[in-house]
PDB file of N, CA and C in Angstrom:
ATOM      1  N   MET G  25     -78.741  63.912  94.750  1.00  0.00           N
ATOM      2  CA  MET G  25     -78.653  63.533  93.585  1.00  0.00           C
ATOM      3  C   MET G  25     -77.880  64.835  92.925  1.00  0.00           C
ATOM      4  N   ILE G  26     -78.007  66.531  94.152  1.00  0.00           N
ATOM      5  CA  ILE G  26     -77.250  67.162  92.911  1.00  0.00           C
ATOM      6  C   ILE G  26     -75.941  66.662  93.014  1.00  0.00           C
ATOM      7  N   LYS G  27     -74.935  66.261  94.058  1.00  0.00           N
ATOM      8  CA  LYS G  27     -73.807  65.904  93.903  1.00  0.00           C
ATOM      9  C   LYS G  27     -73.412  64.496  93.122  1.00  0.00           C
ATOM     10  N   ALA G  28     -74.435  63.689  92.740  1.00  0.00           N
ATOM     11  CA  ALA G  28     -74.220  62.920  91.892  1.00  0.00           C
ATOM     12  C   ALA G  28     -74.662  63.144  90.606  1.00  0.00           C
ATOM     13  N   ARG G  29     -75.935  64.333  90.115  1.00  0.00           N
ATOM     14  CA  ARG G  29     -75.476  65.110  88.742  1.00  0.00           C
ATOM     15  C   ARG G  29     -74.184  65.339  88.476  1.00  0.00           C
ATOM     16  N   LYS G  30     -73.747  66.782  89.181  1.00  0.00           N
ATOM     17  CA  LYS G  30     -72.320  67.460  89.272  1.00  0.00           C
ATOM     18  C   LYS G  30     -71.261  66.485  89.123  1.00  0.00           C
ATOM     19  N   ALA G  31     -71.099  65.501  89.865  1.00  0.00           N
ATOM     20  CA  ALA G  31     -70.327  64.149  89.494  1.00  0.00           C
ATOM     21  C   ALA G  31     -70.387  63.801  88.112  1.00  0.00           C
ATOM     22  N   ALA G  32     -71.350  63.874  87.245  1.00  0.00           N
ATOM     23  CA  ALA G  32     -71.475  63.456  86.545  1.00  0.00           C
ATOM     24  C   ALA G  32     -71.541  64.512  84.929  1.00  0.00           C
ATOM     25  N   ASN G  33     -70.870  65.701  85.510  1.00  0.00           N
ATOM     26  CA  ASN G  33     -70.356  66.659  84.601  1.00  0.00           C
ATOM     27  C   ASN G  33     -71.879  67.416  84.135  1.00  0.00           C
ATOM     28  N   LEU G  34     -73.163  66.974  84.718  1.00  0.00           N
ATOM     29  CA  LEU G  34     -74.645  67.272  84.015  1.00  0.00           C
ATOM     30  C   LEU G  34     -74.849  68.751  84.375  1.00  0.00           C
ATOM     31  N   THR G  35     -75.456  69.014  83.475  1.00  0.00           N
ATOM     32  CA  THR G  35     -76.369  70.699  84.160  1.00  0.00           C
ATOM     33  C   THR G  35     -77.376  70.170  84.389  1.00  0.00           C
ATOM     34  N   GLN G  36     -78.528  71.007  84.721  1.00  0.00           N
ATOM     35  CA  GLN G  36     -79.475  70.785  85.471  1.00  0.00           C
ATOM     36  C   GLN G  36     -80.557  70.852  83.682  1.00  0.00           C
ATOM     37  N   HIS G  37     -80.336  71.784  83.340  1.00  0.00           N
ATOM     38  CA  HIS G  37     -80.636  71.600  81.779  1.00  0.00           C
ATOM     39  C   HIS G  37     -80.346  69.930  80.904  1.00  0.00           C
ATOM     40  N   GLN G  38     -79.320  69.485  81.107  1.00  0.00           N
ATOM     41  CA  GLN G  38     -78.790  68.552  80.388  1.00  0.00           C
ATOM     42  C   GLN G  38     -79.710  67.205  81.074  1.00  0.00           C
ATOM     43  N   VAL G  39     -79.830  67.130  82.012  1.00  0.00           N
ATOM     44  CA  VAL G  39     -80.480  66.504  83.051  1.00  0.00           C
ATOM     45  C   VAL G  39     -82.300  66.094  82.416  1.00  0.00           C
ATOM     46  N   ALA G  40     -82.709  67.321  82.174  1.00  0.00           N
ATOM     47  CA  ALA G  40     -84.166  67.906  81.868  1.00  0.00           C
ATOM     48  C   ALA G  40     -84.362  67.284  80.824  1.00  0.00           C
ATOM     49  N   LYS G  41     -83.044  67.771  79.668  1.00  0.00           N
ATOM     50  CA  LYS G  41     -83.545  67.304  78.473  1.00  0.00           C
ATOM     51  C   LYS G  41     -83.674  65.574  78.366  1.00  0.00           C
ATOM     52  N   ARG G  42     -82.427  65.148  79.243  1.00  0.00           N
ATOM     53  CA  ARG G  42     -82.365  63.317  78.775  1.00  0.00           C
ATOM     54  C   ARG G  42     -83.965  62.937  79.529  1.00  0.00           C
ATOM     55  N   LEU G  43     -84.559  63.555  80.929  1.00  0.00           N
ATOM     56  CA  LEU G  43     -85.783  63.600  81.123  1.00  0.00           C
ATOM     57  C   LEU G  43     -87.044  63.959  80.253  1.00  0.00           C
ATOM     58  N   ARG G  44     -86.738  64.559  79.105  1.00  0.00           N
ATOM     59  CA  ARG G  44     -87.796  64.830  78.389  1.00  0.00           C
ATOM     60  C   ARG G  44     -88.994  65.785  79.639  1.00  0.00           C
ATOM     61  N   ARG G  45     -88.131  66.424  80.374  1.00  0.00           N
ATOM     62  CA  ARG G  45     -88.969  67.477  81.195  1.00  0.00           C
ATOM     63  C   ARG G  45     -88.574  69.188  81.052  1.00  0.00           C
ATOM     64  N   PRO G  46     -89.248  69.770  81.414  1.00  0.00           N
ATOM     65  CA  PRO G  46     -88.632  71.228  81.819  1.00  0.00           C
ATOM     66  C   PRO G  46     -87.094  71.286  82.953  1.00  0.00           C
ATOM     67  N   GLN G  47     -86.387  72.355  82.818  1.00  0.00           N
ATOM     68  CA  GLN G  47     -85.510  72.498  83.450  1.00  0.00           C
ATOM     69  C   GLN G  47     -86.032  72.994  84.804  1.00  0.00           C
ATOM     70  N   SER G  48     -87.461  73.591  85.100  1.00  0.00           N
ATOM     71  CA  SER G  48     -87.850  73.811  86.166  1.00  0.00           C
ATOM     72  C   SER G  48     -88.518  72.172  87.097  1.00  0.00           C
ATOM     73  N   PHE G  49     -88.337  71.375  86.472  1.00  0.00           N
ATOM     74  CA  PHE G  49     -88.631  70.077  87.098  1.00  0.00           C
ATOM     75  C   PHE G  49     -87.806  69.522  87.831  1.00  0.00           C
ATOM     76  N   VAL G  50     -86.342  69.812  87.126  1.00  0.00           N
ATOM     77  CA  VAL G  50     -85.137  69.213  88.018  1.00  0.00           C
ATOM     78  C   VAL G  50     -84.655  70.075  89.331  1.00  0.00           C
ATOM     79  N   ALA G  51     -84.821  72.193  88.635  1.00  0.00           N
ATOM     80  CA  ALA G  51     -84.803  72.594  89.739  1.00  0.00           C
ATOM     81  C   ALA G  51     -85.883  72.321  90.904  1.00  0.00           C
ATOM     82  N   LYS G  52     -87.287  72.102  91.159  1.00  0.00           N
ATOM     83  CA  LYS G  52     -87.549  71.944  91.808  1.00  0.00           C
ATOM     84  C   LYS G  52     -87.487  70.809  92.713  1.00  0.00           C
ATOM     85  N   TYR G  53     -86.980  69.364  92.067  1.00  0.00           N
ATOM     86  CA  TYR G  53     -86.988  68.418  93.263  1.00  0.00           C
ATOM     87  C   TYR G  53     -85.647  68.931  94.096  1.00  0.00           C
ATOM     88  N   GLU G  54     -84.724  69.574  93.184  1.00  0.00           N
ATOM     89  CA  GLU G  54     -83.162  69.457  93.734  1.00  0.00           C
ATOM     90  C   GLU G  54     -83.627  70.489  94.998  1.00  0.00           C
ATOM     91  N   GLY G  55     -84.184  71.518  94.987  1.00  0.00           N
ATOM     92  CA  GLY G  55     -84.650  72.795  95.501  1.00  0.00           C
ATOM     93  C   GLY G  55     -85.527  72.132  97.129  1.00  0.00           C
ATOM     94  N   GLY G  56     -86.053  70.814  96.678  1.00  0.00           N
ATOM     95  CA  GLY G  56     -86.971  70.792  98.166  1.00  0.00           C
ATOM     96  C   GLY G  56     -88.187  70.879  97.741  1.00  0.00           C
ATOM     97  N   GLU G  57     -88.347  72.040  96.672  1.00  0.00           N
ATOM     98  CA  GLU G  57     -90.013  72.237  96.379  1.00  0.00           C
ATOM     99  C   GLU G  57     -90.848  71.043  96.052  1.00  0.00           C
ATOM    100  N   ARG G  58     -90.167  69.971  95.200  1.00  0.00           N
ATOM    101  CA  ARG G  58     -90.843  69.191  94.718  1.00  0.00           C
ATOM    102  C   ARG G  58     -90.477  67.471  95.274  1.00  0.00           C
ATOM    103  N   ARG G  59     -91.333  66.705  95.527  1.00  0.00           N
ATOM    104  CA  ARG G  59     -90.566  65.215  95.384  1.00  0.00           C
ATOM    105  C   ARG G  59     -91.251  64.507  94.763  1.00  0.00           C
ATOM    106  N   VAL G  60     -90.121  63.480  94.504  1.00  0.00           N
ATOM    107  CA  VAL G  60     -90.463  62.611  93.161  1.00  0.00           C
ATOM    108  C   VAL G  60     -90.925  61.139  93.661  1.00  0.00           C
ATOM    109  N   ASP G  61     -91.480  60.437  92.745  1.00  0.00           N
ATOM    110  CA  ASP G  61     -92.233  58.875  93.492  1.00  0.00           C
ATOM    111  C   ASP G  61     -91.130  58.270  93.199  1.00  0.00           C
ATOM    112  N   VAL G  62     -91.310  56.917  93.079  1.00  0.00           N
ATOM    113  CA  VAL G  62     -90.288  55.845  92.954  1.00  0.00           C
ATOM    114  C   VAL G  62     -89.861  55.572  91.701  1.00  0.00           C
ATOM    115  N   VAL G  63     -90.745  55.629  90.688  1.00  0.00           N
ATOM    116  CA  VAL G  63     -90.399  55.781  89.133  1.00  0.00           C
ATOM    117  C   VAL G  63     -89.301  57.164  88.889  1.00  0.00           C
ATOM    118  N   GLU G  64     -89.968  57.948  88.872  1.00  0.00           N
ATOM    119  CA  GLU G  64     -89.285  58.931  88.768  1.00  0.00           C
ATOM    120  C   GLU G  64     -87.658  59.379  89.309  1.00  0.00           C
ATOM    121  N   PHE G  65     -87.704  58.668  90.364  1.00  0.00           N
ATOM    122  CA  PHE G  65     -86.086  58.815  90.971  1.00  0.00           C
ATOM    123  C   PHE G  65     -85.378  57.385  89.948  1.00  0.00           C
ATOM    124  N   ILE G  66     -86.134  56.192  89.930  1.00  0.00           N
ATOM    125  CA  ILE G  66     -85.290  55.723  88.602  1.00  0.00           C
ATOM    126  C   ILE G  66     -84.630  56.420  87.399  1.00  0.00           C
ATOM    127  N   GLU G  67     -85.612  56.657  87.584  1.00  0.00           N
ATOM    128  CA  GLU G  67     -85.656  57.844  85.691  1.00  0.00           C
ATOM    129  C   GLU G  67     -84.224  58.905  86.221  1.00  0.00           C
ATOM    130  N   ILE G  68     -84.279  59.668  86.885  1.00  0.00           N
ATOM    131  CA  ILE G  68     -83.643  60.427  87.324  1.00  0.00           C
ATOM    132  C   ILE G  68     -82.321  59.865  87.637  1.00  0.00           C
ATOM    133  N   CYS G  69     -81.952  58.869  87.892  1.00  0.00           N
ATOM    134  CA  CYS G  69     -80.984  57.996  88.415  1.00  0.00           C
ATOM    135  C   CYS G  69     -80.210  57.690  87.137  1.00  0.00           C
ATOM    136  N   LYS G  70     -81.247  56.989  86.173  1.00  0.00           N
ATOM    137  CA  LYS G  70     -80.673  56.663  85.387  1.00  0.00           C
ATOM    138  C   LYS G  70     -79.968  58.070  83.986  1.00  0.00           C
ATOM    139  N   ALA G  71     -80.953  58.845  83.755  1.00  0.00           N
ATOM    140  CA  ALA G  71     -80.513  60.151  83.386  1.00  0.00           C
ATOM    141  C   ALA G  71     -79.030  60.803  83.909  1.00  0.00           C
ATOM    142  N   ILE G  72     -78.962  60.704  84.984  1.00  0.00           N
ATOM    143  CA  ILE G  72     -77.682  61.013  85.361  1.00  0.00           C
ATOM    144  C   ILE G  72     -76.432  59.780  85.876  1.00  0.00           C
ATOM    145  N   GLU G  73     -77.104  58.616  85.196  1.00  0.00           N
ATOM    146  CA  GLU G  73     -75.919  57.582  85.436  1.00  0.00           C
ATOM    147  C   GLU G  73     -75.678  57.649  87.084  1.00  0.00           C
ATOM    148  N   ALA G  74     -76.411  57.192  88.038  1.00  0.00           N
ATOM    149  CA  ALA G  74     -75.658  56.944  88.951  1.00  0.00           C
ATOM    150  C   ALA G  74     -76.905  55.583  89.338  1.00  0.00           C
ATOM    151  N   ASP G  75     -76.170  54.981  90.434  1.00  0.00           N
ATOM    152  CA  ASP G  75     -77.048  53.813  90.985  1.00  0.00           C
ATOM    153  C   ASP G  75     -78.053  54.456  91.878  1.00  0.00           C
ATOM    154  N   PRO G  76     -79.449  54.152  91.608  1.00  0.00           N
ATOM    155  CA  PRO G  76     -80.386  54.406  92.411  1.00  0.00           C
ATOM    156  C   PRO G  76     -80.096  53.210  93.988  1.00  0.00           C
ATOM    157  N   ASN G  77     -79.894  52.308  94.213  1.00  0.00           N
ATOM    158  CA  ASN G  77     -79.541  51.720  95.502  1.00  0.00           C
ATOM    159  C   ASN G  77     -78.547  52.803  96.291  1.00  0.00           C
ATOM    160  N   LYS G  78     -77.369  52.939  95.419  1.00  0.00           N
ATOM    161  CA  LYS G  78     -76.628  53.975  96.264  1.00  0.00           C
ATOM    162  C   LYS G  78     -77.036  55.195  96.910  1.00  0.00           C
ATOM    163  N   LEU G  79     -77.988  55.721  95.949  1.00  0.00           N
ATOM    164  CA  LEU G  79     -78.392  56.813  96.542  1.00  0.00           C
ATOM    165  C   LEU G  79     -79.350  57.143  97.560  1.00  0.00           C
ATOM    166  N   LEU G  80     -80.554  55.631  97.336  1.00  0.00           N
ATOM    167  CA  LEU G  80     -81.047  55.659  98.012  1.00  0.00           C
ATOM    168  C   LEU G  80     -80.736  55.117  99.656  1.00  0.00           C
ATOM    169  N   ARG G  81     -79.144  54.455  99.646  1.00  0.00           N
ATOM    170  CA  ARG G  81     -79.129  53.925 100.954  1.00  0.00           C
ATOM    171  C   ARG G  81     -78.390  55.405 101.389  1.00  0.00           C
ATOM    172  N   ILE G  82     -77.910  56.240 101.216  1.00  0.00           N
ATOM    173  CA  ILE G  82     -77.580  57.976 101.111  1.00  0.00           C
ATOM    174  C   ILE G  82     -78.616  58.836 102.133  1.00  0.00           C
ATOM    175  N   LEU G  83     -79.689  58.667 101.504  1.00  0.00           N
ATOM    176  CA  LEU G  83     -80.374  59.202 101.667  1.00  0.00           C
ATOM    177  C   LEU G  83     -81.560  58.781 102.718  1.00  0.00           C
ATOM    178  N   VAL G  84     -81.242  57.476 102.741  1.00  0.00           N
ATOM    179  CA  VAL G  84     -81.663  56.767 104.143  1.00  0.00           C
ATOM    180  C   VAL G  84     -81.009  56.945 105.496  1.00  0.00           C
ATOM    181  N   GLN G  85     -79.760  56.945 105.506  1.00  0.00           N
ATOM    182  CA  GLN G  85     -78.993  57.480 106.278  1.00  0.00           C
ATOM    183  C   GLN G  85     -79.042  58.741 106.731  1.00  0.00           C
ATOM    184  N   ARG G  86     -79.302  59.446 105.809  1.00  0.00           N
ATOM    185  CA  ARG G  86     -79.351  60.882 105.897  1.00  0.00           C
ATOM    186  C   ARG G  86     -80.931  61.607 107.000  1.00  0.00           C
ATOM    187  N   THR G  87     -81.881  60.513 106.882  1.00  0.00           N
ATOM    188  CA  THR G  87     -83.315  60.505 107.122  1.00  0.00           C
ATOM    189  C   THR G  87     -83.697  60.120 108.554  1.00  0.00           C
ATOM    190  N   ALA G  88     -82.065  59.054 109.158  1.00  0.00           N
ATOM    191  CA  ALA G  88     -82.495  58.348 110.228  1.00  0.00           C
ATOM    192  C   ALA G  88     -82.007  58.678 111.620  1.00  0.00           C
TER     193      ALA G  88
END
């Protein structure tokens, strides 16, 4: 999700603002301190204008 955020030329602060969350929320899930549920994952994908299906496929491949 970090690559997708950076590809969209967004900072953590900008994503947090779109999500109406503190910047620490973004920092924690990007740093692996916090896991996100499916609803949060989809909201994050919308905020960074990324395809959730594509990102999920990448995640599944990396954990296989």
